[in-house]
PDB file of N, CA, C and O in Angstrom:
ATOM      1  N   UNK A   1       0.844  -1.183   0.000  1.00 83.00           N
ATOM      2  CA  UNK A   1       0.000   0.000   0.000  1.00 83.00           C
ATOM      3  C   UNK A   1       0.882   1.237   0.000  1.00 83.00           C
ATOM      4  O   UNK A   1       1.839   1.328   0.747  1.00 83.00           O
ATOM      5  N   UNK A   2       0.539   2.188  -0.840  1.00 93.00           N
ATOM      6  CA  UNK A   2       1.256   3.458  -0.888  1.00 93.00           C
ATOM      7  C   UNK A   2       0.659   4.430   0.120  1.00 93.00           C
ATOM      8  O   UNK A   2      -0.427   4.200   0.645  1.00 93.00           O
ATOM      9  N   UNK A   3       1.375   5.512   0.361  1.00 95.00           N
ATOM     10  CA  UNK A   3       0.852   6.584   1.206  1.00 95.00           C
ATOM     11  C   UNK A   3       0.854   7.878   0.407  1.00 95.00           C
ATOM     12  O   UNK A   3       1.611   8.031  -0.549  1.00 95.00           O
ATOM     13  N   UNK A   4      -0.017   8.799   0.813  1.00 95.00           N
ATOM     14  CA  UNK A   4      -0.099  10.107   0.172  1.00 95.00           C
ATOM     15  C   UNK A   4      -0.252  11.142   1.273  1.00 95.00           C
ATOM     16  O   UNK A   4      -1.167  11.055   2.080  1.00 95.00           O
ATOM     17  N   UNK A   5       0.648  12.113   1.298  1.00 95.00           N
ATOM     18  CA  UNK A   5       0.649  13.149   2.335  1.00 95.00           C
ATOM     19  C   UNK A   5      -0.240  14.317   1.901  1.00 95.00           C
ATOM     20  O   UNK A   5      -0.118  14.819   0.790  1.00 95.00           O
ATOM     21  N   UNK A   6      -1.143  14.723   2.808  1.00 92.00           N
ATOM     22  CA  UNK A   6      -1.994  15.875   2.520  1.00 92.00           C
ATOM     23  C   UNK A   6      -1.771  16.950   3.575  1.00 92.00           C
ATOM     24  O   UNK A   6      -1.335  16.671   4.683  1.00 92.00           O
ATOM     25  N   UNK A   7      -2.092  18.175   3.199  1.00 88.00           N
ATOM     26  CA  UNK A   7      -2.070  19.291   4.132  1.00 88.00           C
ATOM     27  C   UNK A   7      -3.455  19.923   4.112  1.00 88.00           C
ATOM     28  O   UNK A   7      -4.186  19.799   3.131  1.00 88.00           O
ATOM     29  N   UNK A   8      -3.823  20.580   5.165  1.00 88.00           N
ATOM     30  CA  UNK A   8      -5.121  21.243   5.203  1.00 88.00           C
ATOM     31  C   UNK A   8      -6.243  20.387   5.749  1.00 88.00           C
ATOM     32  O   UNK A   8      -7.386  20.792   5.734  1.00 88.00           O
ATOM     33  N   UNK A   9      -5.947  19.185   6.198  1.00 92.00           N
ATOM     34  CA  UNK A   9      -6.961  18.374   6.858  1.00 92.00           C
ATOM     35  C   UNK A   9      -7.693  17.369   5.992  1.00 92.00           C
ATOM     36  O   UNK A   9      -8.074  16.311   6.470  1.00 92.00           O
ATOM     37  N   UNK A  10      -7.934  17.691   4.714  1.00 96.00           N
ATOM     38  CA  UNK A  10      -8.638  16.754   3.842  1.00 96.00           C
ATOM     39  C   UNK A  10      -8.387  17.100   2.376  1.00 96.00           C
ATOM     40  O   UNK A  10      -7.879  18.161   2.053  1.00 96.00           O
ATOM     41  N   UNK A  11      -8.784  16.169   1.505  1.00 95.00           N
ATOM     42  CA  UNK A  11      -8.771  16.379   0.062  1.00 95.00           C
ATOM     43  C   UNK A  11     -10.025  15.715  -0.481  1.00 95.00           C
ATOM     44  O   UNK A  11     -10.451  14.663   0.025  1.00 95.00           O
ATOM     45  N   UNK A  12     -10.662  16.332  -1.462  1.00 95.00           N
ATOM     46  CA  UNK A  12     -11.853  15.724  -2.052  1.00 95.00           C
ATOM     47  C   UNK A  12     -11.445  14.483  -2.853  1.00 95.00           C
ATOM     48  O   UNK A  12     -10.380  14.443  -3.468  1.00 95.00           O
ATOM     49  N   UNK A  13     -12.313  13.493  -2.846  1.00 95.00           N
ATOM     50  CA  UNK A  13     -12.011  12.215  -3.486  1.00 95.00           C
ATOM     51  C   UNK A  13     -11.611  12.374  -4.952  1.00 95.00           C
ATOM     52  O   UNK A  13     -10.603  11.802  -5.380  1.00 95.00           O
ATOM     53  N   UNK A  14     -12.351  13.160  -5.728  1.00 95.00           N
ATOM     54  CA  UNK A  14     -12.008  13.287  -7.146  1.00 95.00           C
ATOM     55  C   UNK A  14     -10.673  14.011  -7.327  1.00 95.00           C
ATOM     56  O   UNK A  14      -9.917  13.697  -8.242  1.00 95.00           O
ATOM     57  N   UNK A  15     -10.350  14.937  -6.441  1.00 95.00           N
ATOM     58  CA  UNK A  15      -9.053  15.613  -6.512  1.00 95.00           C
ATOM     59  C   UNK A  15      -7.928  14.635  -6.188  1.00 95.00           C
ATOM     60  O   UNK A  15      -6.856  14.683  -6.796  1.00 95.00           O
ATOM     61  N   UNK A  16      -8.167  13.738  -5.233  1.00 95.00           N
ATOM     62  CA  UNK A  16      -7.158  12.738  -4.883  1.00 95.00           C
ATOM     63  C   UNK A  16      -6.876  11.818  -6.064  1.00 95.00           C
ATOM     64  O   UNK A  16      -5.714  11.537  -6.375  1.00 95.00           O
ATOM     65  N   UNK A  17      -7.911  11.361  -6.731  1.00 96.00           N
ATOM     66  CA  UNK A  17      -7.720  10.475  -7.887  1.00 96.00           C
ATOM     67  C   UNK A  17      -6.877  11.148  -8.963  1.00 96.00           C
ATOM     68  O   UNK A  17      -6.015  10.508  -9.577  1.00 96.00           O
ATOM     69  N   UNK A  18      -7.108  12.440  -9.173  1.00 96.00           N
ATOM     70  CA  UNK A  18      -6.309  13.184 -10.163  1.00 96.00           C
ATOM     71  C   UNK A  18      -4.879  13.377  -9.661  1.00 96.00           C
ATOM     72  O   UNK A  18      -3.926  13.209 -10.425  1.00 96.00           O
ATOM     73  N   UNK A  19      -4.701  13.723  -8.395  1.00 95.00           N
ATOM     74  CA  UNK A  19      -3.364  13.965  -7.836  1.00 95.00           C
ATOM     75  C   UNK A  19      -2.494  12.714  -7.889  1.00 95.00           C
ATOM     76  O   UNK A  19      -1.275  12.799  -8.070  1.00 95.00           O
ATOM     77  N   UNK A  20      -3.113  11.552  -7.740  1.00 96.00           N
ATOM     78  CA  UNK A  20      -2.373  10.288  -7.779  1.00 96.00           C
ATOM     79  C   UNK A  20      -2.135   9.802  -9.211  1.00 96.00           C
ATOM     80  O   UNK A  20      -1.490   8.779  -9.419  1.00 96.00           O
ATOM     81  N   UNK A  21      -2.680  10.537 -10.187  1.00 95.00           N
ATOM     82  CA  UNK A  21      -2.610  10.144 -11.599  1.00 95.00           C
ATOM     83  C   UNK A  21      -3.281   8.796 -11.854  1.00 95.00           C
ATOM     84  O   UNK A  21      -2.872   8.050 -12.739  1.00 95.00           O
ATOM     85  N   UNK A  22      -4.301   8.496 -11.081  1.00 96.00           N
ATOM     86  CA  UNK A  22      -5.086   7.282 -11.296  1.00 96.00           C
ATOM     87  C   UNK A  22      -6.109   7.502 -12.399  1.00 96.00           C
ATOM     88  O   UNK A  22      -6.624   6.539 -12.962  1.00 96.00           O
ATOM     89  N   UNK A  23      -6.426   8.763 -12.679  1.00 96.00           N
ATOM     90  CA  UNK A  23      -7.303   9.141 -13.785  1.00 96.00           C
ATOM     91  C   UNK A  23      -6.635  10.302 -14.505  1.00 96.00           C
ATOM     92  O   UNK A  23      -5.754  10.955 -13.947  1.00 96.00           O
ATOM     93  N   UNK A  24      -7.068  10.564 -15.731  1.00 94.00           N
ATOM     94  CA  UNK A  24      -6.428  11.615 -16.522  1.00 94.00           C
ATOM     95  C   UNK A  24      -7.037  12.995 -16.316  1.00 94.00           C
ATOM     96  O   UNK A  24      -6.366  13.997 -16.485  1.00 94.00           O
ATOM     97  N   UNK A  25      -8.328  13.052 -15.958  1.00 92.00           N
ATOM     98  CA  UNK A  25      -8.974  14.353 -15.788  1.00 92.00           C
ATOM     99  C   UNK A  25     -10.171  14.227 -14.851  1.00 92.00           C
ATOM    100  O   UNK A  25     -10.588  13.120 -14.493  1.00 92.00           O
ATOM    101  N   UNK A  26     -10.711  15.379 -14.474  1.00 91.00           N
ATOM    102  CA  UNK A  26     -11.803  15.416 -13.516  1.00 91.00           C
ATOM    103  C   UNK A  26     -13.056  14.682 -13.964  1.00 91.00           C
ATOM    104  O   UNK A  26     -13.743  14.064 -13.159  1.00 91.00           O
ATOM    105  N   UNK A  27     -13.352  14.754 -15.259  1.00 94.00           N
ATOM    106  CA  UNK A  27     -14.518  14.050 -15.777  1.00 94.00           C
ATOM    107  C   UNK A  27     -14.402  12.547 -15.598  1.00 94.00           C
ATOM    108  O   UNK A  27     -15.374  11.866 -15.259  1.00 94.00           O
ATOM    109  N   UNK A  28     -13.215  12.030 -15.816  1.00 96.00           N
ATOM    110  CA  UNK A  28     -12.989  10.598 -15.624  1.00 96.00           C
ATOM    111  C   UNK A  28     -13.092  10.242 -14.147  1.00 96.00           C
ATOM    112  O   UNK A  28     -13.658   9.207 -13.790  1.00 96.00           O
ATOM    113  N   UNK A  29     -12.562  11.108 -13.276  1.00 95.00           N
ATOM    114  CA  UNK A  29     -12.645  10.876 -11.828  1.00 95.00           C
ATOM    115  C   UNK A  29     -14.103  10.795 -11.391  1.00 95.00           C
ATOM    116  O   UNK A  29     -14.490   9.884 -10.644  1.00 95.00           O
ATOM    117  N   UNK A  30     -14.923  11.724 -11.853  1.00 95.00           N
ATOM    118  CA  UNK A  30     -16.335  11.713 -11.496  1.00 95.00           C
ATOM    119  C   UNK A  30     -17.021  10.449 -12.014  1.00 95.00           C
ATOM    120  O   UNK A  30     -17.843   9.854 -11.321  1.00 95.00           O
ATOM    121  N   UNK A  31     -16.665  10.030 -13.214  1.00 96.00           N
ATOM    122  CA  UNK A  31     -17.283   8.851 -13.823  1.00 96.00           C
ATOM    123  C   UNK A  31     -16.964   7.579 -13.044  1.00 96.00           C
ATOM    124  O   UNK A  31     -17.862   6.750 -12.813  1.00 96.00           O
ATOM    125  N   UNK A  32     -15.717   7.397 -12.630  1.00 97.00           N
ATOM    126  CA  UNK A  32     -15.363   6.157 -11.924  1.00 97.00           C
ATOM    127  C   UNK A  32     -15.980   6.128 -10.524  1.00 97.00           C
ATOM    128  O   UNK A  32     -16.352   5.062 -10.042  1.00 97.00           O
ATOM    129  N   UNK A  33     -16.116   7.299  -9.884  1.00 96.00           N
ATOM    130  CA  UNK A  33     -16.771   7.349  -8.569  1.00 96.00           C
ATOM    131  C   UNK A  33     -18.255   7.039  -8.728  1.00 96.00           C
ATOM    132  O   UNK A  33     -18.818   6.219  -7.995  1.00 96.00           O
ATOM    133  N   UNK A  34     -18.912   7.664  -9.701  1.00 95.00           N
ATOM    134  CA  UNK A  34     -20.339   7.446  -9.948  1.00 95.00           C
ATOM    135  C   UNK A  34     -20.626   5.991 -10.313  1.00 95.00           C
ATOM    136  O   UNK A  34     -21.665   5.445  -9.942  1.00 95.00           O
ATOM    137  N   UNK A  35     -19.689   5.340 -11.002  1.00 96.00           N
ATOM    138  CA  UNK A  35     -19.861   3.944 -11.411  1.00 96.00           C
ATOM    139  C   UNK A  35     -19.604   2.961 -10.267  1.00 96.00           C
ATOM    140  O   UNK A  35     -19.794   1.759 -10.436  1.00 96.00           O
ATOM    141  N   UNK A  36     -19.169   3.468  -9.114  1.00 96.00           N
ATOM    142  CA  UNK A  36     -18.931   2.593  -7.967  1.00 96.00           C
ATOM    143  C   UNK A  36     -17.624   1.829  -8.042  1.00 96.00           C
ATOM    144  O   UNK A  36     -17.479   0.769  -7.440  1.00 96.00           O
ATOM    145  N   UNK A  37     -16.644   2.375  -8.758  1.00 96.00           N
ATOM    146  CA  UNK A  37     -15.364   1.684  -8.935  1.00 96.00           C
ATOM    147  C   UNK A  37     -14.323   2.064  -7.884  1.00 96.00           C
ATOM    148  O   UNK A  37     -13.230   1.511  -7.883  1.00 96.00           O
ATOM    149  N   UNK A  38     -14.664   3.003  -7.005  1.00 97.00           N
ATOM    150  CA  UNK A  38     -13.721   3.478  -5.991  1.00 97.00           C
ATOM    151  C   UNK A  38     -14.211   3.043  -4.610  1.00 97.00           C
ATOM    152  O   UNK A  38     -15.394   3.169  -4.292  1.00 97.00           O
ATOM    153  N   UNK A  39     -13.282   2.527  -3.810  1.00 97.00           N
ATOM    154  CA  UNK A  39     -13.618   2.119  -2.443  1.00 97.00           C
ATOM    155  C   UNK A  39     -12.927   3.063  -1.460  1.00 97.00           C
ATOM    156  O   UNK A  39     -11.764   3.399  -1.633  1.00 97.00           O
ATOM    157  N   UNK A  40     -13.675   3.470  -0.451  1.00 97.00           N
ATOM    158  CA  UNK A  40     -13.175   4.352   0.608  1.00 97.00           C
ATOM    159  C   UNK A  40     -13.323   3.591   1.917  1.00 97.00           C
ATOM    160  O   UNK A  40     -14.418   3.183   2.281  1.00 97.00           O
ATOM    161  N   UNK A  41     -12.192   3.368   2.596  1.00 97.00           N
ATOM    162  CA  UNK A  41     -12.180   2.596   3.844  1.00 97.00           C
ATOM    163  C   UNK A  41     -12.902   1.256   3.685  1.00 97.00           C
ATOM    164  O   UNK A  41     -13.652   0.819   4.551  1.00 97.00           O
ATOM    165  N   UNK A  42     -12.667   0.604   2.542  1.00 96.00           N
ATOM    166  CA  UNK A  42     -13.192  -0.730   2.303  1.00 96.00           C
ATOM    167  C   UNK A  42     -14.599  -0.799   1.739  1.00 96.00           C
ATOM    168  O   UNK A  42     -15.089  -1.887   1.458  1.00 96.00           O
ATOM    169  N   UNK A  43     -15.276   0.342   1.580  1.00 96.00           N
ATOM    170  CA  UNK A  43     -16.643   0.337   1.096  1.00 96.00           C
ATOM    171  C   UNK A  43     -16.770   1.218  -0.148  1.00 96.00           C
ATOM    172  O   UNK A  43     -16.102   2.245  -0.249  1.00 96.00           O
ATOM    173  N   UNK A  44     -17.635   0.812  -1.059  1.00 96.00           N
ATOM    174  CA  UNK A  44     -17.906   1.640  -2.235  1.00 96.00           C
ATOM    175  C   UNK A  44     -18.592   2.918  -1.768  1.00 96.00           C
ATOM    176  O   UNK A  44     -19.486   2.882  -0.929  1.00 96.00           O
ATOM    177  N   UNK A  45     -18.119   4.045  -2.297  1.00 91.00           N
ATOM    178  CA  UNK A  45     -18.734   5.328  -1.947  1.00 91.00           C
ATOM    179  C   UNK A  45     -18.945   6.117  -3.228  1.00 91.00           C
ATOM    180  O   UNK A  45     -18.040   6.220  -4.047  1.00 91.00           O
ATOM    181  N   UNK A  46     -20.131   6.665  -3.397  1.00 94.00           N
ATOM    182  CA  UNK A  46     -20.496   7.352  -4.632  1.00 94.00           C
ATOM    183  C   UNK A  46     -20.375   8.872  -4.540  1.00 94.00           C
ATOM    184  O   UNK A  46     -20.722   9.565  -5.488  1.00 94.00           O
ATOM    185  N   UNK A  47     -19.882   9.383  -3.415  1.00 91.00           N
ATOM    186  CA  UNK A  47     -19.785  10.839  -3.234  1.00 91.00           C
ATOM    187  C   UNK A  47     -18.506  11.375  -3.878  1.00 91.00           C
ATOM    188  O   UNK A  47     -17.410  11.096  -3.423  1.00 91.00           O
ATOM    189  N   UNK A  48     -18.668  12.179  -4.912  1.00 86.00           N
ATOM    190  CA  UNK A  48     -17.511  12.729  -5.624  1.00 86.00           C
ATOM    191  C   UNK A  48     -16.761  13.747  -4.774  1.00 86.00           C
ATOM    192  O   UNK A  48     -15.561  13.879  -4.877  1.00 86.00           O
ATOM    193  N   UNK A  49     -17.478  14.471  -3.962  1.00 91.00           N
ATOM    194  CA  UNK A  49     -16.878  15.520  -3.132  1.00 91.00           C
ATOM    195  C   UNK A  49     -16.548  15.026  -1.727  1.00 91.00           C
ATOM    196  O   UNK A  49     -16.329  15.820  -0.824  1.00 91.00           O
ATOM    197  N   UNK A  50     -16.525  13.712  -1.541  1.00 95.00           N
ATOM    198  CA  UNK A  50     -16.192  13.122  -0.248  1.00 95.00           C
ATOM    199  C   UNK A  50     -14.873  13.678   0.263  1.00 95.00           C
ATOM    200  O   UNK A  50     -13.884  13.737  -0.483  1.00 95.00           O
ATOM    201  N   UNK A  51     -14.842  14.094   1.513  1.00 96.00           N
ATOM    202  CA  UNK A  51     -13.623  14.629   2.117  1.00 96.00           C
ATOM    203  C   UNK A  51     -12.812  13.470   2.697  1.00 96.00           C
ATOM    204  O   UNK A  51     -13.191  12.879   3.693  1.00 96.00           O
ATOM    205  N   UNK A  52     -11.717  13.149   2.035  1.00 97.00           N
ATOM    206  CA  UNK A  52     -10.838  12.062   2.462  1.00 97.00           C
ATOM    207  C   UNK A  52      -9.794  12.657   3.400  1.00 97.00           C
ATOM    208  O   UNK A  52      -9.166  13.670   3.083  1.00 97.00           O
ATOM    209  N   UNK A  53      -9.610  12.029   4.570  1.00 97.00           N
ATOM    210  CA  UNK A  53      -8.762  12.587   5.619  1.00 97.00           C
ATOM    211  C   UNK A  53      -7.620  11.631   5.970  1.00 97.00           C
ATOM    212  O   UNK A  53      -7.675  10.451   5.632  1.00 97.00           O
ATOM    213  N   UNK A  54      -6.598  12.138   6.672  1.00 96.00           N
ATOM    214  CA  UNK A  54      -5.507  11.251   7.099  1.00 96.00           C
ATOM    215  C   UNK A  54      -6.054  10.053   7.869  1.00 96.00           C
ATOM    216  O   UNK A  54      -6.966  10.184   8.688  1.00 96.00           O
ATOM    217  N   UNK A  55      -5.516   8.880   7.570  1.00 96.00           N
ATOM    218  CA  UNK A  55      -5.973   7.637   8.176  1.00 96.00           C
ATOM    219  C   UNK A  55      -6.926   6.862   7.276  1.00 96.00           C
ATOM    220  O   UNK A  55      -7.114   5.663   7.457  1.00 96.00           O
ATOM    221  N   UNK A  56      -7.543   7.544   6.308  1.00 97.00           N
ATOM    222  CA  UNK A  56      -8.450   6.885   5.363  1.00 97.00           C
ATOM    223  C   UNK A  56      -7.651   6.136   4.303  1.00 97.00           C
ATOM    224  O   UNK A  56      -6.518   6.496   3.996  1.00 97.00           O
ATOM    225  N   UNK A  57      -8.277   5.118   3.737  1.00 97.00           N
ATOM    226  CA  UNK A  57      -7.686   4.407   2.608  1.00 97.00           C
ATOM    227  C   UNK A  57      -8.635   4.515   1.416  1.00 97.00           C
ATOM    228  O   UNK A  57      -9.849   4.539   1.569  1.00 97.00           O
ATOM    229  N   UNK A  58      -8.041   4.590   0.233  1.00 97.00           N
ATOM    230  CA  UNK A  58      -8.803   4.653  -1.014  1.00 97.00           C
ATOM    231  C   UNK A  58      -8.250   3.582  -1.947  1.00 97.00           C
ATOM    232  O   UNK A  58      -7.031   3.422  -2.060  1.00 97.00           O
ATOM    233  N   UNK A  59      -9.156   2.865  -2.610  1.00 97.00           N
ATOM    234  CA  UNK A  59      -8.762   1.817  -3.544  1.00 97.00           C
ATOM    235  C   UNK A  59      -9.427   2.059  -4.891  1.00 97.00           C
ATOM    236  O   UNK A  59     -10.592   2.434  -4.953  1.00 97.00           O
ATOM    237  N   UNK A  60      -8.665   1.823  -5.948  1.00 96.00           N
ATOM    238  CA  UNK A  60      -9.199   1.941  -7.303  1.00 96.00           C
ATOM    239  C   UNK A  60      -8.309   1.164  -8.258  1.00 96.00           C
ATOM    240  O   UNK A  60      -7.086   1.304  -8.227  1.00 96.00           O
ATOM    241  N   UNK A  61      -8.915   0.355  -9.093  1.00 94.00           N
ATOM    242  CA  UNK A  61      -8.214  -0.336 -10.174  1.00 94.00           C
ATOM    243  C   UNK A  61      -6.994  -1.115  -9.676  1.00 94.00           C
ATOM    244  O   UNK A  61      -5.923  -1.060 -10.275  1.00 94.00           O
ATOM    245  N   UNK A  62      -7.156  -1.814  -8.553  1.00 95.00           N
ATOM    246  CA  UNK A  62      -6.078  -2.632  -8.020  1.00 95.00           C
ATOM    247  C   UNK A  62      -5.007  -1.872  -7.245  1.00 95.00           C
ATOM    248  O   UNK A  62      -4.037  -2.443  -6.792  1.00 95.00           O
ATOM    249  N   UNK A  63      -5.197  -0.573  -7.104  1.00 96.00           N
ATOM    250  CA  UNK A  63      -4.244   0.272  -6.360  1.00 96.00           C
ATOM    251  C   UNK A  63      -4.873   0.697  -5.050  1.00 96.00           C
ATOM    252  O   UNK A  63      -6.096   0.866  -4.964  1.00 96.00           O
ATOM    253  N   UNK A  64      -4.030   0.902  -4.039  1.00 97.00           N
ATOM    254  CA  UNK A  64      -4.530   1.287  -2.731  1.00 97.00           C
ATOM    255  C   UNK A  64      -3.590   2.331  -2.130  1.00 97.00           C
ATOM    256  O   UNK A  64      -2.368   2.214  -2.259  1.00 97.00           O
ATOM    257  N   UNK A  65      -4.163   3.330  -1.474  1.00 98.00           N
ATOM    258  CA  UNK A  65      -3.359   4.380  -0.855  1.00 98.00           C
ATOM    259  C   UNK A  65      -3.963   4.728   0.509  1.00 98.00           C
ATOM    260  O   UNK A  65      -5.177   4.684   0.684  1.00 98.00           O
ATOM    261  N   UNK A  66      -3.080   5.014   1.471  1.00 97.00           N
ATOM    262  CA  UNK A  66      -3.497   5.497   2.793  1.00 97.00           C
ATOM    263  C   UNK A  66      -3.051   6.930   2.897  1.00 97.00           C
ATOM    264  O   UNK A  66      -1.890   7.249   2.619  1.00 97.00           O
ATOM    265  N   UNK A  67      -3.932   7.811   3.347  1.00 97.00           N
ATOM    266  CA  UNK A  67      -3.601   9.209   3.503  1.00 97.00           C
ATOM    267  C   UNK A  67      -2.915   9.459   4.845  1.00 97.00           C
ATOM    268  O   UNK A  67      -3.305   8.874   5.856  1.00 97.00           O
ATOM    269  N   UNK A  68      -1.885  10.301   4.817  1.00 96.00           N
ATOM    270  CA  UNK A  68      -1.150  10.666   6.023  1.00 96.00           C
ATOM    271  C   UNK A  68      -1.023  12.179   6.075  1.00 96.00           C
ATOM    272  O   UNK A  68      -1.199  12.863   5.067  1.00 96.00           O
ATOM    273  N   UNK A  69      -0.695  12.698   7.265  1.00 91.00           N
ATOM    274  CA  UNK A  69      -0.459  14.142   7.410  1.00 91.00           C
ATOM    275  C   UNK A  69       0.989  14.445   7.179  1.00 91.00           C
ATOM    276  O   UNK A  69       1.863  13.692   7.448  1.00 91.00           O
TER     277      UNK A  69
END
């Protein structure tokens, strides 16, 4: 599992997907979240603007990342 350092307390889920280069653009990020292809803390979550915080894990397309401060 990889880690990703954030500042400011949280990052929106679609912004995280773009920052990790797991998707090419925001439209693709929204599409994969809406399709239920992204897991947050082990569960599918459909909220594009979900605030992901340190300690959370995100999974997509066989990749997994834990957020840290």
